[in-house]
Every structure is written in C-alpha cells, then in structure tokens.
Coordinates of C-alpha atoms in Angstrom, one line a residue:
M1 CA -23.7 -16.7 0.9
K2 CA -21.0 -16.4 3.9
S3 CA -20.2 -13.0 5.3
L4 CA -16.4 -11.6 5.1
P5 CA -15.5 -11.9 8.9
V6 CA -14.1 -9.2 11.6
P7 CA -10.9 -11.4 12.8
P8 CA -10.2 -11.4 16.4
L9 CA -8.7 -8.8 17.2
T10 CA -5.8 -9.7 19.3
Q11 CA -4.5 -12.4 16.3
T12 CA -4.3 -9.8 14.2
L13 CA -1.8 -7.3 15.9
E14 CA -0.3 -10.5 16.5
R15 CA 0.8 -11.6 12.9
Y16 CA 0.9 -7.5 12.3
A17 CA 3.9 -7.5 14.3
R18 CA 4.5 -10.8 13.1
A19 CA 5.3 -9.3 9.7
L20 CA 7.0 -6.4 10.4
S21 CA 9.8 -8.5 11.7
A22 CA 10.1 -9.2 8.4
I23 CA 11.2 -5.8 7.9
S24 CA 11.6 -3.8 10.5
T25 CA 15.1 -3.9 13.0
A26 CA 14.1 -6.2 16.7
E27 CA 14.0 -2.3 18.2
E28 CA 11.5 -1.0 16.1
V29 CA 9.1 -3.7 15.9
E30 CA 9.1 -3.5 19.9
L31 CA 8.4 0.0 19.6
T32 CA 5.0 -1.4 17.6
R33 CA 4.4 -3.7 20.7
G34 CA 4.3 -0.9 22.8
F35 CA 2.0 0.8 20.4
I36 CA 0.2 -2.4 19.7
D37 CA -0.4 -3.1 24.2
E38 CA -1.8 0.7 23.9
F39 CA -4.1 0.2 21.4
L40 CA -5.5 -3.3 22.9
A41 CA -5.6 -1.8 26.5
D42 CA -8.1 1.9 25.3
D43 CA -8.5 2.5 21.7
G44 CA -9.0 -0.7 20.1
P45 CA -11.8 -2.7 21.8
K46 CA -14.2 0.4 21.0
C47 CA -12.8 0.2 17.1
Q48 CA -13.3 -3.7 17.0
S49 CA -17.1 -3.1 18.0
E50 CA -18.2 -1.0 16.0
L51 CA -16.4 -2.7 13.3
E52 CA -18.3 -5.7 14.1
E53 CA -21.2 -4.0 14.5
F54 CA -20.6 -2.2 11.3
A55 CA -20.2 -5.1 9.4
V56 CA -23.7 -6.6 10.4
S57 CA -25.3 -3.9 8.8
E58 CA -23.7 -3.3 5.8
N59 CA -24.4 -7.7 5.1
E60 CA -28.1 -7.0 5.9
N61 CA -27.8 -4.7 2.6
G62 CA -25.8 -7.3 0.5
H63 CA -21.9 -6.0 1.0
N64 CA -19.4 -6.7 3.8
W65 CA -17.5 -4.4 6.2
M66 CA -15.4 -3.5 3.8
S67 CA -16.4 -3.5 0.7
Q68 CA -18.0 0.3 0.2
A69 CA -14.8 1.2 1.5
W70 CA -12.8 -0.6 -0.7
L71 CA -14.7 1.0 -3.8
A72 CA -14.7 4.5 -3.0
G73 CA -10.2 3.5 -2.1
Y74 CA -10.9 2.9 -6.0
L75 CA -12.7 6.3 -6.7
G76 CA -11.2 9.1 -5.5
S77 CA -8.2 8.6 -6.8
R78 CA -7.8 11.7 -8.3
D79 CA -4.4 10.9 -10.3
P80 CA -4.6 9.2 -14.1
L81 CA -6.6 6.3 -13.7
P82 CA -3.7 4.6 -15.6
L83 CA -0.8 5.7 -13.9
V84 CA -2.9 4.7 -10.4
S85 CA -5.2 2.1 -10.4
N86 CA -6.2 0.2 -14.0
V87 CA -4.9 -2.5 -15.3
T88 CA -4.0 -4.4 -18.6
F89 CA -4.4 -8.0 -19.4
E90 CA -3.2 -9.5 -22.7
L91 CA -6.0 -12.5 -23.3
A92 CA -5.7 -15.8 -25.1
F93 CA -8.0 -16.1 -27.9
D94 CA -7.1 -18.4 -30.7
S95 CA -8.4 -17.5 -34.2
K96 CA -8.3 -19.3 -37.6
T97 CA -9.4 -15.7 -38.7
N98 CA -7.2 -12.6 -39.3
G99 CA -7.9 -8.3 -39.6
I100 CA -11.3 -7.1 -39.4
E101 CA -13.0 -11.1 -39.6
R102 CA -10.9 -12.0 -36.4
A103 CA -11.4 -9.1 -35.2
S104 CA -15.8 -9.7 -35.7
E105 CA -15.3 -13.3 -33.8
I106 CA -13.7 -12.3 -30.7
I107 CA -16.5 -9.1 -30.0
Y108 CA -19.6 -11.4 -31.2
R109 CA -17.5 -13.8 -28.4
L110 CA -17.4 -11.3 -25.6
A111 CA -20.5 -9.8 -26.7
S112 CA -22.7 -13.1 -26.2
I113 CA -21.5 -13.0 -22.5
Y114 CA -21.9 -9.5 -21.5
L115 CA -25.5 -10.3 -22.8
T116 CA -26.5 -13.3 -21.6
Q117 CA -25.5 -11.8 -18.5
L118 CA -28.2 -8.8 -19.0
R119 CA -30.6 -11.6 -19.5
G120 CA -30.9 -13.3 -16.9
E121 CA -29.1 -16.3 -17.8
A122 CA -25.6 -16.8 -17.7
P123 CA -24.3 -19.6 -14.9
A124 CA -23.3 -19.0 -11.4
D125 CA -20.2 -18.6 -11.1
I126 CA -17.6 -21.6 -9.3
S127 CA -15.3 -22.3 -7.6
P128 CA -12.6 -24.7 -8.8
R129 CA -13.3 -26.1 -4.6
G130 CA -17.0 -26.2 -6.1
D131 CA -17.9 -23.3 -3.5
E132 CA -20.0 -20.8 -5.1
L133 CA -18.4 -16.4 -5.4
S134 CA -19.8 -13.4 -4.7
P135 CA -22.0 -12.0 -8.3
T136 CA -21.1 -8.6 -7.3
Q137 CA -17.7 -8.3 -9.8
W138 CA -20.5 -9.0 -12.7
H139 CA -22.5 -5.9 -11.7
Y140 CA -20.2 -3.7 -14.6
L141 CA -21.4 -6.9 -17.5
N142 CA -24.7 -3.5 -17.9
G143 CA -22.1 -1.3 -19.1
A144 CA -21.3 1.0 -16.0
I145 CA -19.3 3.8 -16.6
R146 CA -16.9 5.5 -13.5
E147 CA -17.7 9.4 -14.4
P148 CA -15.2 11.8 -12.9
K149 CA -16.3 13.8 -9.9
P150 CA -14.7 17.2 -8.3
D151 CA -14.2 14.6 -4.8
I152 CA -14.9 11.2 -5.1
D153 CA -15.8 9.8 -8.7
G154 CA -19.6 8.1 -9.4
I155 CA -20.6 5.1 -10.8
T156 CA -23.3 4.6 -14.0
D157 CA -25.3 2.0 -14.8
G158 CA -26.0 1.0 -18.1
P159 CA -29.4 0.0 -18.9
K160 CA -30.7 -3.3 -17.1
T161 CA -31.6 -4.8 -20.6
A162 CA -30.1 -7.0 -23.2
A163 CA -31.9 -5.3 -26.3
N164 CA -30.9 -2.9 -28.8
R165 CA -27.6 -2.5 -26.4
E166 CA -24.5 -1.3 -28.6
I167 CA -20.8 -0.9 -28.5
V168 CA -18.4 1.8 -28.9
V169 CA -15.1 0.9 -31.7
L170 CA -12.5 3.3 -31.5
Y171 CA -9.9 3.4 -34.6
R172 CA -7.0 6.3 -34.2
N173 CA -8.5 7.4 -31.3
N174 CA -11.8 7.8 -33.7
A175 CA -14.8 6.8 -32.6
Y176 CA -18.0 4.4 -33.9
A177 CA -21.8 3.1 -31.9
I178 CA -22.5 -0.3 -33.5
T179 CA -25.5 -1.9 -32.4
I180 CA -24.4 -4.8 -31.2
S181 CA -27.7 -6.7 -30.4
D182 CA -31.2 -7.2 -31.5
T183 CA -34.9 -6.6 -29.9
A184 CA -34.6 -9.9 -28.3
G185 CA -31.0 -9.2 -26.7
Q186 CA -28.9 -11.6 -29.0
P187 CA -25.9 -10.4 -30.9
I188 CA -26.2 -9.1 -34.0
P189 CA -24.7 -12.2 -37.0
H190 CA -20.9 -11.4 -36.9
Q191 CA -20.4 -10.9 -40.5
I192 CA -22.9 -7.6 -40.0
L193 CA -20.4 -6.8 -37.2
A194 CA -18.0 -7.2 -39.8
S195 CA -18.7 -5.8 -42.1
Q196 CA -19.7 -2.6 -39.8
L197 CA -15.9 -2.6 -38.4
A198 CA -14.4 -2.5 -42.0
E199 CA -16.3 0.9 -42.2
T200 CA -14.9 2.1 -39.1
V201 CA -10.3 1.6 -40.6
K202 CA -11.8 4.0 -44.1
T203 CA -10.3 6.8 -41.7
S204 CA -6.5 7.0 -42.2
S205 CA -6.6 9.9 -40.0
W206 CA -6.1 9.8 -35.8
G207 CA -9.0 11.5 -34.1
N208 CA -9.0 13.0 -29.9
F209 CA -12.6 11.2 -28.6
T210 CA -10.2 9.8 -25.9
D211 CA -8.1 12.2 -24.8
L212 CA -9.9 14.1 -21.5
S213 CA -10.1 10.5 -19.8
Y214 CA -6.8 10.5 -19.7
L215 CA -6.1 13.7 -17.5
G216 CA -7.1 12.7 -13.7
S217 CA -10.4 13.4 -12.5
A218 CA -9.0 16.8 -10.5
T219 CA -9.4 17.9 -13.9
A220 CA -11.4 15.4 -15.9
S221 CA -14.5 16.8 -13.4
E222 CA -14.1 19.8 -14.4
L223 CA -13.9 19.3 -17.9
L224 CA -16.3 17.0 -18.3
P225 CA -19.1 19.6 -17.5
K226 CA -18.2 22.7 -19.7
L227 CA -17.4 19.5 -22.3
L228 CA -21.6 18.4 -22.1
A229 CA -23.0 21.6 -21.9
D230 CA -23.4 21.5 -25.3
P231 CA -26.2 19.6 -26.1
K232 CA -24.7 17.4 -29.4
N233 CA -22.3 16.5 -26.5
V234 CA -24.3 15.1 -24.0
D235 CA -26.1 12.7 -26.9
T236 CA -22.6 11.2 -27.7
Y237 CA -21.2 11.0 -24.1
T238 CA -24.8 9.2 -23.9
H239 CA -24.2 6.7 -25.9
L240 CA -20.5 5.9 -23.8
Q241 CA -22.3 5.7 -20.8
Q242 CA -24.3 3.0 -21.9
C243 CA -22.1 1.0 -24.2
L244 CA -21.2 -2.5 -23.3
F245 CA -18.0 -1.8 -23.9
I246 CA -15.3 0.0 -26.0
A247 CA -13.3 -1.9 -28.6
E248 CA -10.1 -0.7 -30.2
L249 CA -8.8 -2.1 -33.9
A250 CA -5.4 -1.6 -34.2
D251 CA -3.0 -2.0 -37.3
E252 CA 0.5 -1.3 -35.6
D253 CA 2.8 -4.5 -36.1
I254 CA 4.6 -4.3 -33.2
D255 CA 5.0 -7.3 -30.5
S256 CA 3.0 -7.7 -28.1
T257 CA 5.1 -6.3 -25.0
T258 CA 5.0 -2.6 -26.2
A259 CA 1.5 -3.4 -27.2
L260 CA 0.8 -4.3 -23.9
T261 CA 3.1 -1.1 -23.0
K262 CA 0.9 1.2 -25.4
L263 CA -2.1 -0.3 -24.4
M264 CA -1.8 0.5 -21.0
F265 CA -0.1 4.2 -20.4
E266 CA 0.0 6.0 -24.5
P267 CA -3.6 8.2 -24.8
G268 CA -5.5 7.7 -27.0
H269 CA -6.4 3.6 -26.9
G270 CA -9.3 3.4 -24.8
W271 CA -11.9 5.7 -22.6
V272 CA -10.2 4.8 -19.2
Y273 CA -13.3 5.1 -16.9
K274 CA -15.1 2.7 -19.1
P275 CA -14.7 -1.1 -16.9
S276 CA -13.6 -2.5 -20.6
T277 CA -11.9 -0.7 -23.2
Y278 CA -10.5 -4.7 -25.7
Q279 CA -8.2 -3.9 -27.8
I280 CA -7.4 -6.6 -30.9
S281 CA -4.9 -6.4 -33.6
L282 CA -6.3 -5.6 -37.3
T283 CA -2.3 -7.8 -38.6
T284 CA -1.2 -9.9 -35.2
N285 CA -3.1 -12.5 -32.7
F286 CA -2.6 -9.7 -29.8
V287 CA -5.5 -9.3 -28.1
A288 CA -5.8 -7.3 -24.5
V289 CA -8.0 -4.8 -22.7
H290 CA -7.5 -1.7 -20.4
F291 CA -9.3 -2.4 -17.2
E292 CA -11.1 0.3 -15.2
H293 CA -10.1 -1.5 -11.7
S294 CA -12.8 -0.1 -9.4
L295 CA -15.7 -2.7 -9.8
A296 CA -13.7 -5.9 -10.5
D297 CA -10.8 -8.2 -10.2
G298 CA -8.7 -9.9 -12.6
A299 CA -10.4 -13.8 -11.4
T300 CA -13.3 -12.5 -12.5
L301 CA -12.0 -11.3 -16.1
K302 CA -10.9 -14.5 -16.3
E303 CA -13.8 -16.4 -16.0
L304 CA -15.2 -13.9 -18.4
V305 CA -12.6 -15.0 -21.2
S306 CA -13.3 -18.4 -20.3
R307 CA -16.9 -18.4 -20.9
A308 CA -16.2 -15.8 -23.8
Q309 CA -13.3 -19.0 -25.3
G310 CA -16.0 -21.1 -25.6
V311 CA -18.7 -19.8 -27.6
E312 CA -19.7 -20.9 -30.6
L313 CA -20.4 -18.8 -33.5
V314 CA -23.9 -19.1 -34.3
D315 CA -26.1 -16.6 -35.3
T316 CA -29.3 -16.5 -33.6
A317 CA -30.7 -12.4 -34.0
A318 CA -33.5 -11.8 -35.6
K319 CA -33.1 -9.3 -38.1
T320 CA -31.1 -6.7 -37.4
D321 CA -30.7 -2.8 -37.9
A322 CA -27.3 -2.8 -37.3
K323 CA -25.9 0.4 -37.2
L324 CA -23.4 2.5 -37.2
L325 CA -23.0 5.9 -36.0
P326 CA -20.1 8.5 -35.7
L327 CA -19.8 9.8 -32.6
N328 CA -17.8 13.1 -32.7
W329 CA -17.2 16.4 -29.5
V330 CA -17.7 19.3 -30.2
L331 CA -14.9 21.6 -28.8
S332 CA -14.2 25.6 -27.9
D333 CA -10.8 26.6 -28.8
E334 CA -10.6 26.8 -24.4
L335 CA -11.1 23.8 -23.3
S336 CA -8.9 21.8 -26.7
S337 CA -6.3 23.4 -25.5
K338 CA -6.9 22.7 -22.1
I339 CA -7.3 19.2 -23.0
S340 CA -4.6 19.1 -24.8
N341 CA -1.7 20.8 -22.2
G342 CA -3.7 17.9 -19.9
L343 CA -2.8 15.8 -22.2
A344 CA 0.7 17.0 -22.3
G345 CA 1.9 16.5 -19.1
Y346 CA 0.3 13.7 -19.0
T347 CA 2.6 12.4 -21.9
E348 CA 5.6 13.0 -20.0
Q349 CA 4.1 11.6 -16.5
I350 CA 3.9 8.7 -18.4
S351 CA 7.9 8.5 -19.7
N352 CA 8.8 7.5 -16.1
Y353 CA 7.3 3.6 -17.0
Q354 CA 8.7 0.5 -18.0
V355 CA 8.1 -2.6 -19.0
R356 CA 9.9 -5.6 -19.4
Q357 CA 9.0 -9.1 -19.8
V358 CA 11.4 -11.9 -18.4
M359 CA 11.6 -15.2 -18.7
V360 CA 14.0 -17.8 -16.3
D361 CA 14.2 -21.6 -17.2
F362 CA 13.9 -23.9 -14.3
E363 CA 12.8 -26.9 -12.8
F364 CA 11.5 -28.4 -9.4
P365 CA 13.1 -30.9 -6.9
A366 CA 12.1 -34.4 -8.3
G367 CA 9.7 -35.6 -6.1
Y368 CA 9.2 -32.5 -4.1
K369 CA 5.9 -31.0 -3.1
L370 CA 6.5 -27.3 -4.0
S371 CA 4.2 -24.1 -4.3
A372 CA 5.4 -22.6 -7.9
D373 CA 4.2 -18.7 -6.2
A374 CA 5.7 -19.4 -2.5
A375 CA 8.9 -20.3 -4.9
M376 CA 8.0 -17.2 -6.9
Q377 CA 8.0 -14.5 -4.4
W378 CA 10.9 -15.4 -2.8
V379 CA 12.8 -15.1 -6.2
M380 CA 11.6 -11.6 -6.0
A381 CA 12.8 -11.5 -2.4
Y382 CA 16.4 -12.2 -3.1
A383 CA 16.0 -9.4 -6.3
Q384 CA 15.8 -7.1 -3.7
Y385 CA 17.8 -8.1 -1.0
A386 CA 20.3 -9.0 -3.4
T387 CA 20.2 -5.6 -5.1
W388 CA 20.0 -3.6 -1.7
G389 CA 20.8 -5.0 1.3
R390 CA 17.5 -4.7 2.7
F391 CA 13.6 -6.2 2.7
R392 CA 10.8 -4.1 2.1
S393 CA 7.5 -4.7 1.6
H394 CA 6.1 -7.4 -0.8
Y395 CA 1.7 -6.9 -1.7
E396 CA 0.2 -10.2 -3.1
A397 CA -3.6 -10.4 -4.2
V398 CA -5.8 -13.0 -2.9
D399 CA -9.3 -14.1 -4.2
M400 CA -11.9 -12.9 -1.7
R401 CA -14.9 -13.5 -3.5
E402 CA -16.4 -16.3 -1.8
Y403 CA -17.1 -14.0 0.7
L404 CA -20.6 -11.9 0.2
A405 CA -19.4 -8.6 -1.8
G406 CA -16.1 -10.1 -1.8
R407 CA -12.9 -8.8 -3.7
T408 CA -9.4 -9.1 -2.4
E409 CA -7.2 -10.0 0.5
C410 CA -3.6 -8.7 0.9
L411 CA -1.1 -11.5 1.4
R412 CA 2.4 -10.0 3.4
S413 CA 4.5 -12.8 1.3
L414 CA 7.8 -11.4 2.7
T415 CA 7.2 -13.2 5.8
P416 CA 10.5 -13.2 8.6
E417 CA 10.5 -17.0 7.5
A418 CA 11.4 -16.0 3.5
A419 CA 13.5 -13.3 4.9
D420 CA 15.6 -16.1 7.0
L421 CA 15.7 -18.2 3.9
V422 CA 17.0 -15.8 1.1
T423 CA 19.3 -14.1 3.7
A424 CA 20.8 -17.5 3.9
L425 CA 20.5 -17.9 0.3
R426 CA 22.8 -15.1 0.1
Q427 CA 24.9 -15.8 2.5
D428 CA 25.3 -19.8 0.5
A429 CA 24.3 -21.1 4.0
A430 CA 20.9 -22.3 3.6
T431 CA 19.3 -25.0 5.4
I432 CA 16.5 -27.4 3.8
D433 CA 14.9 -26.6 7.7
Q434 CA 14.7 -23.0 6.5
L435 CA 13.0 -23.9 3.0
L436 CA 10.6 -25.4 5.3
A437 CA 9.6 -23.4 7.9
A438 CA 9.0 -21.0 4.4
K439 CA 7.1 -22.9 2.9
K440 CA 5.2 -23.7 6.2
A441 CA 4.6 -19.7 7.0
H442 CA 3.9 -18.7 3.2
S443 CA 1.1 -21.3 3.4
D444 CA -0.4 -20.8 6.7
W445 CA -0.5 -16.8 5.1
V446 CA -2.5 -18.2 2.3
K447 CA -4.9 -20.4 4.6
A448 CA -5.4 -17.0 6.5
C449 CA -6.7 -14.9 4.2
K450 CA -8.9 -17.1 2.7
S451 CA -10.5 -17.9 5.5
G452 CA -11.0 -14.4 6.2
N453 CA -8.4 -13.9 8.0
G454 CA -5.6 -11.4 6.7
I455 CA -4.4 -8.1 8.2
D456 CA -4.3 -5.5 6.0
R457 CA -8.1 -4.9 5.7
H458 CA -8.6 -5.5 8.8
L459 CA -6.0 -2.8 9.9
L460 CA -8.1 -0.7 7.3
G461 CA -11.8 -1.4 8.5
L462 CA -9.6 -0.4 12.7
R463 CA -8.7 2.4 11.3
L464 CA -11.9 3.5 9.3
M465 CA -13.5 3.0 12.7
A466 CA -11.1 5.1 14.6
E467 CA -11.9 7.8 12.4
K468 CA -15.0 7.3 12.9
L469 CA -15.2 7.6 16.3
G470 CA -12.9 10.5 16.2
L471 CA -9.7 8.2 18.2
S472 CA -6.2 8.8 17.3
P473 CA -4.5 5.7 18.2
K474 CA -0.7 5.8 17.7
L475 CA -0.5 2.7 16.2
F476 CA -1.4 4.3 13.0
A477 CA 1.1 7.0 13.0
D478 CA 3.6 4.8 13.8
Q479 CA 6.5 4.2 11.1
N480 CA 6.0 0.6 10.5
Y481 CA 2.3 1.0 9.8
R482 CA 3.0 2.6 7.2
R483 CA 6.5 0.8 6.5
L484 CA 4.3 -2.1 5.6
C485 CA 1.0 -0.2 3.4
T486 CA 4.6 1.0 1.4
D487 CA 4.9 -1.7 -1.3
L488 CA 8.4 -2.2 -3.1
L489 CA 7.0 -5.3 -5.2
S490 CA 3.4 -5.2 -6.1
T491 CA 2.8 -8.6 -7.3
T492 CA 0.4 -11.1 -8.6
S493 CA -0.6 -13.8 -10.6
V494 CA -3.1 -15.9 -12.0
G495 CA -2.5 -18.7 -12.0
D496 CA -1.7 -20.0 -15.5
K497 CA -2.0 -18.3 -19.4
N498 CA -4.8 -20.5 -20.4
Q499 CA -7.1 -17.4 -20.3
I500 CA -5.2 -14.8 -19.3
T501 CA -1.3 -14.2 -20.7
R502 CA 0.4 -11.8 -18.8
F503 CA -1.1 -8.4 -17.3
T504 CA 0.9 -4.7 -16.1
F505 CA -0.3 -1.7 -14.2
A506 CA 1.2 0.9 -12.4
P507 CA 3.3 0.3 -9.6
P508 CA 3.4 2.6 -5.9
K509 CA 5.5 5.3 -6.5
D510 CA 8.6 4.3 -6.2
G511 CA 7.6 0.4 -6.4
I512 CA 8.0 -2.5 -8.4
G513 CA 4.8 -4.0 -10.0
V514 CA 5.0 -7.8 -11.0
Y515 CA 3.5 -10.5 -13.1
Y516 CA 4.4 -13.3 -12.7
V517 CA 3.2 -16.9 -14.5
A518 CA 5.2 -19.9 -14.5
N519 CA 5.2 -22.6 -17.8
K520 CA 5.8 -25.7 -17.8
T521 CA 9.6 -24.8 -18.0
R522 CA 10.4 -21.8 -17.8

C-alpha cells in the first residue's frame, strides 16, 4: 500500500498563503508571507527534514507520519466526548418487520460483519476507483474501547477471536450482556437473539449505567478507578470492554431529527467511550449509531453498513447456550453523588446545542457539469457572507484511506475564487468566468488533498517537528494560522443516503457543523 507523502515545503507554504487570502486582508497576508520567508530561510528546512525522516520510521511500523499524532489529538480531549469529537449517524436499514423482531434482525446483520472480520473472512476494502484501502480503521471491530486516563486516554483492544462474543444491550439506561456468537464465531440465530432482547425491555424503570461516560476524561479518569475498586464492578466493566458493540433499544415515539439529537447529546443512550452504540427504535424506523471517532471515520462506517445491509438472515450457528446477564454498578453514596453532579453540569452544557434539518429545492442547469459538493460549499459561504459580511474558514473532510493508515485531510473549500464568486453573487454581479474559476479551484483542492498534497496536516506535522526540535517559528504563532485552523463551518458529506442518511456532531466553539447530502431534487 502506498505511503502518505510529505508534500514539498515551498508548495505547502505557497498554498497556505493563497488559502489565507480568502479570509484575511491583503495586509495580513503580506505579514504572514514575511513569516513564511523567515521559516523557509531557517527553521522550515529543519522541520521538513525531521518530518521526512519521521515518515520513513512511521511507515516501517505500519503508520504514516500523521496517524499517531492524529490519534493522540483525539485521545487528549479532556471534555465530554459528545461535545468534542463523537458523531451520531442515522443509518439506512430497511426491514419488513418491526419492534423486537426488527431490532434482532438489524443487530444480527451488524454482528455478522464484526464476526466475519474477526474470523479473517472479510473482503478487502476497495475504493470505487479500484484502489485498495487501508484496513487500519477496521481494527475497531474487535470490540475495542477508549479508556479515560488522567493526561491522555488509552485504547484497550477487545479479544481477537470471534468465538463466544457478547454485545451489551441498553434499555432505559439499564445494561445487559448478551451472547452474540457461538464457539465457532458464528452469530447466534436471530430468533434466539429476539427472545433475549424481549427480556431486556420488561423493566419500566430507568437506570444509570452509562452516566459516568458522559463526564469527560478530566472527571471520568478520576472516578473510574474508584468505581473499579469494587471487584464486582471490575467484572461488569470487563463485559463492557470486551463486547463487540452496544445496542440501545429505544421506545420513544419521536421524529428522527429529535431522535438523532437525543442520541448525540442526551445522557443515558450509550457508553460514549465505546466505538459504536447502535440505537434501534422499537416504535419507528429510526436506526442510528453514536460513534466514538478516535479509531475510525464515517467512510469506514458507510462500508460496514453496506456489508450489513447485504447479510441474509440464515442461521449458521451451532447449538448455542445464549446467555443474558444484567449488568449493574455497585456505587457508594459519595461516588454516586459525584457522578450525578457531573452529569448535571454536562446537561447544562448540552443546552447550548441545536440540531436542525433544512431541505432546499434546487435544480442543476441542464447540460452543465457541476460538482454538488462545490455548489454546497458556495451556498454555505454565501450564507455566512450574507449573515456577517465577512468570511471565516471552512473545514471539509477528505477520505485518505488509500494511503497506509490513512484517515482524513482537510479541504479548505473557501478558496479565494469561491470568495470572489460569493461576493459578486451578493452584489448581483457574478460572471460565468468567476463560476468557472471557483469550480476549477475547488477541483484542484480536491485533487491536491487526494494526492497527499493538502496543507493542514502538513502544517500540523511541521509544527509538531518544531516542538520536537525545540524551535519556535513565528509562522505558527501568527494569528492567521489560528484563523485558518479555527473553523466557522465544519462541514462533511459521504455523498449519498444509501447507508448513512445524515449525521450530526458538535462543532468547534462558536462554530456551526453542517452535514449535507443531495437527493435528486433537494
């Protein structure tokens, strides 16, 4: 598999200055160009050389030059994960059944993909263009869990075997461990699974099983060791650590936007340090997943769901002694009080977040080839310019899995050409030449990112090498660098609604998060 290249230093710095011209004044850009020249003349080549040497070493260990630093960036978050990096995706699962039977079928399909991966029988991940994609992100299917730690969180892998695995089922924040595979690593019959699920929904009371996970690692890293001082809690936590995934059964009859919002932010719906908590409604067609983002990205989830959609409900398991075990914490009054107080603070924080679905009719000009992605970015740029009369940075994620241990690159979609187009549109003076220039600029940025020549990750790598070498270049203390990296609009799309219908996430502070997708006419 090809390695992620380290872009040429001068190329990145020139593209950086050009990207700034969309969000900064000419005088501010000129000041930054002075810092760029200074960096090129002194610290820059040292940082570039150090990064290139680091890239060779990381490639030999199965990483790329940014993958471990990227992971550390996630694991270093101290705030509650739903407010920092977790994402909630609504998933497209059709079913002719409903209620418990539907839930058992969907869980069976999902578990089948996890178990196929663990048995070593999963096909290679191939891009639409036929490129082999990095298998690194599939690692989370072993049932890994993120562990809150005092300074930087850790990752604990699940067992590498498919045999005798469990899932944890939540209902009204009460938890149950349920056997999901037999001794050969095959999923248990979905009829047996349905009977076990039916047992979990007999309670009418609400529990507190997942509450601690919503407090953020600054607090959870202090409270979790106290929780695990009791041997009974160690046993309970082991089930949580080693389960393939969590499945929540929900019985609220609410619209999908409300359900998506509640799963994203409201406590009680998942252990948010676990990679995946799938929520399946017993009363509507809603299916979604609360996704811990440190190990994988949306494109891998999209492929997982695609494979799960194709699973037939054919029971291949041997005779299975499926078990259902209620899971409970033993909590002292002191620990219970600390969790409750922390949860009250978290609940106050989430009141600042709102989620809306906006449907907009549109029609592409007949016979004109135009990227829907580019058009959506221009629409969002127009909206912010019409609202505030100025431009701030856009972030758009670009899938980089065709590279060893690839994650994402950042496409700075608010190009100078896009800013010119939007400004002219606002003045009712836009020309076809401006549209074509913006179209080409967007396409060039996409190609640069996909070829490993984006600027954001490279600048991050250079900054980290400067820290490693004890250097303090003015380039990274410049307000323009902070301005580029401080996103007003954090945007993303997976292209269609075949597997992921839509998703929501907490944007950066004072920012707006936008997921966009086009139907045929809206």
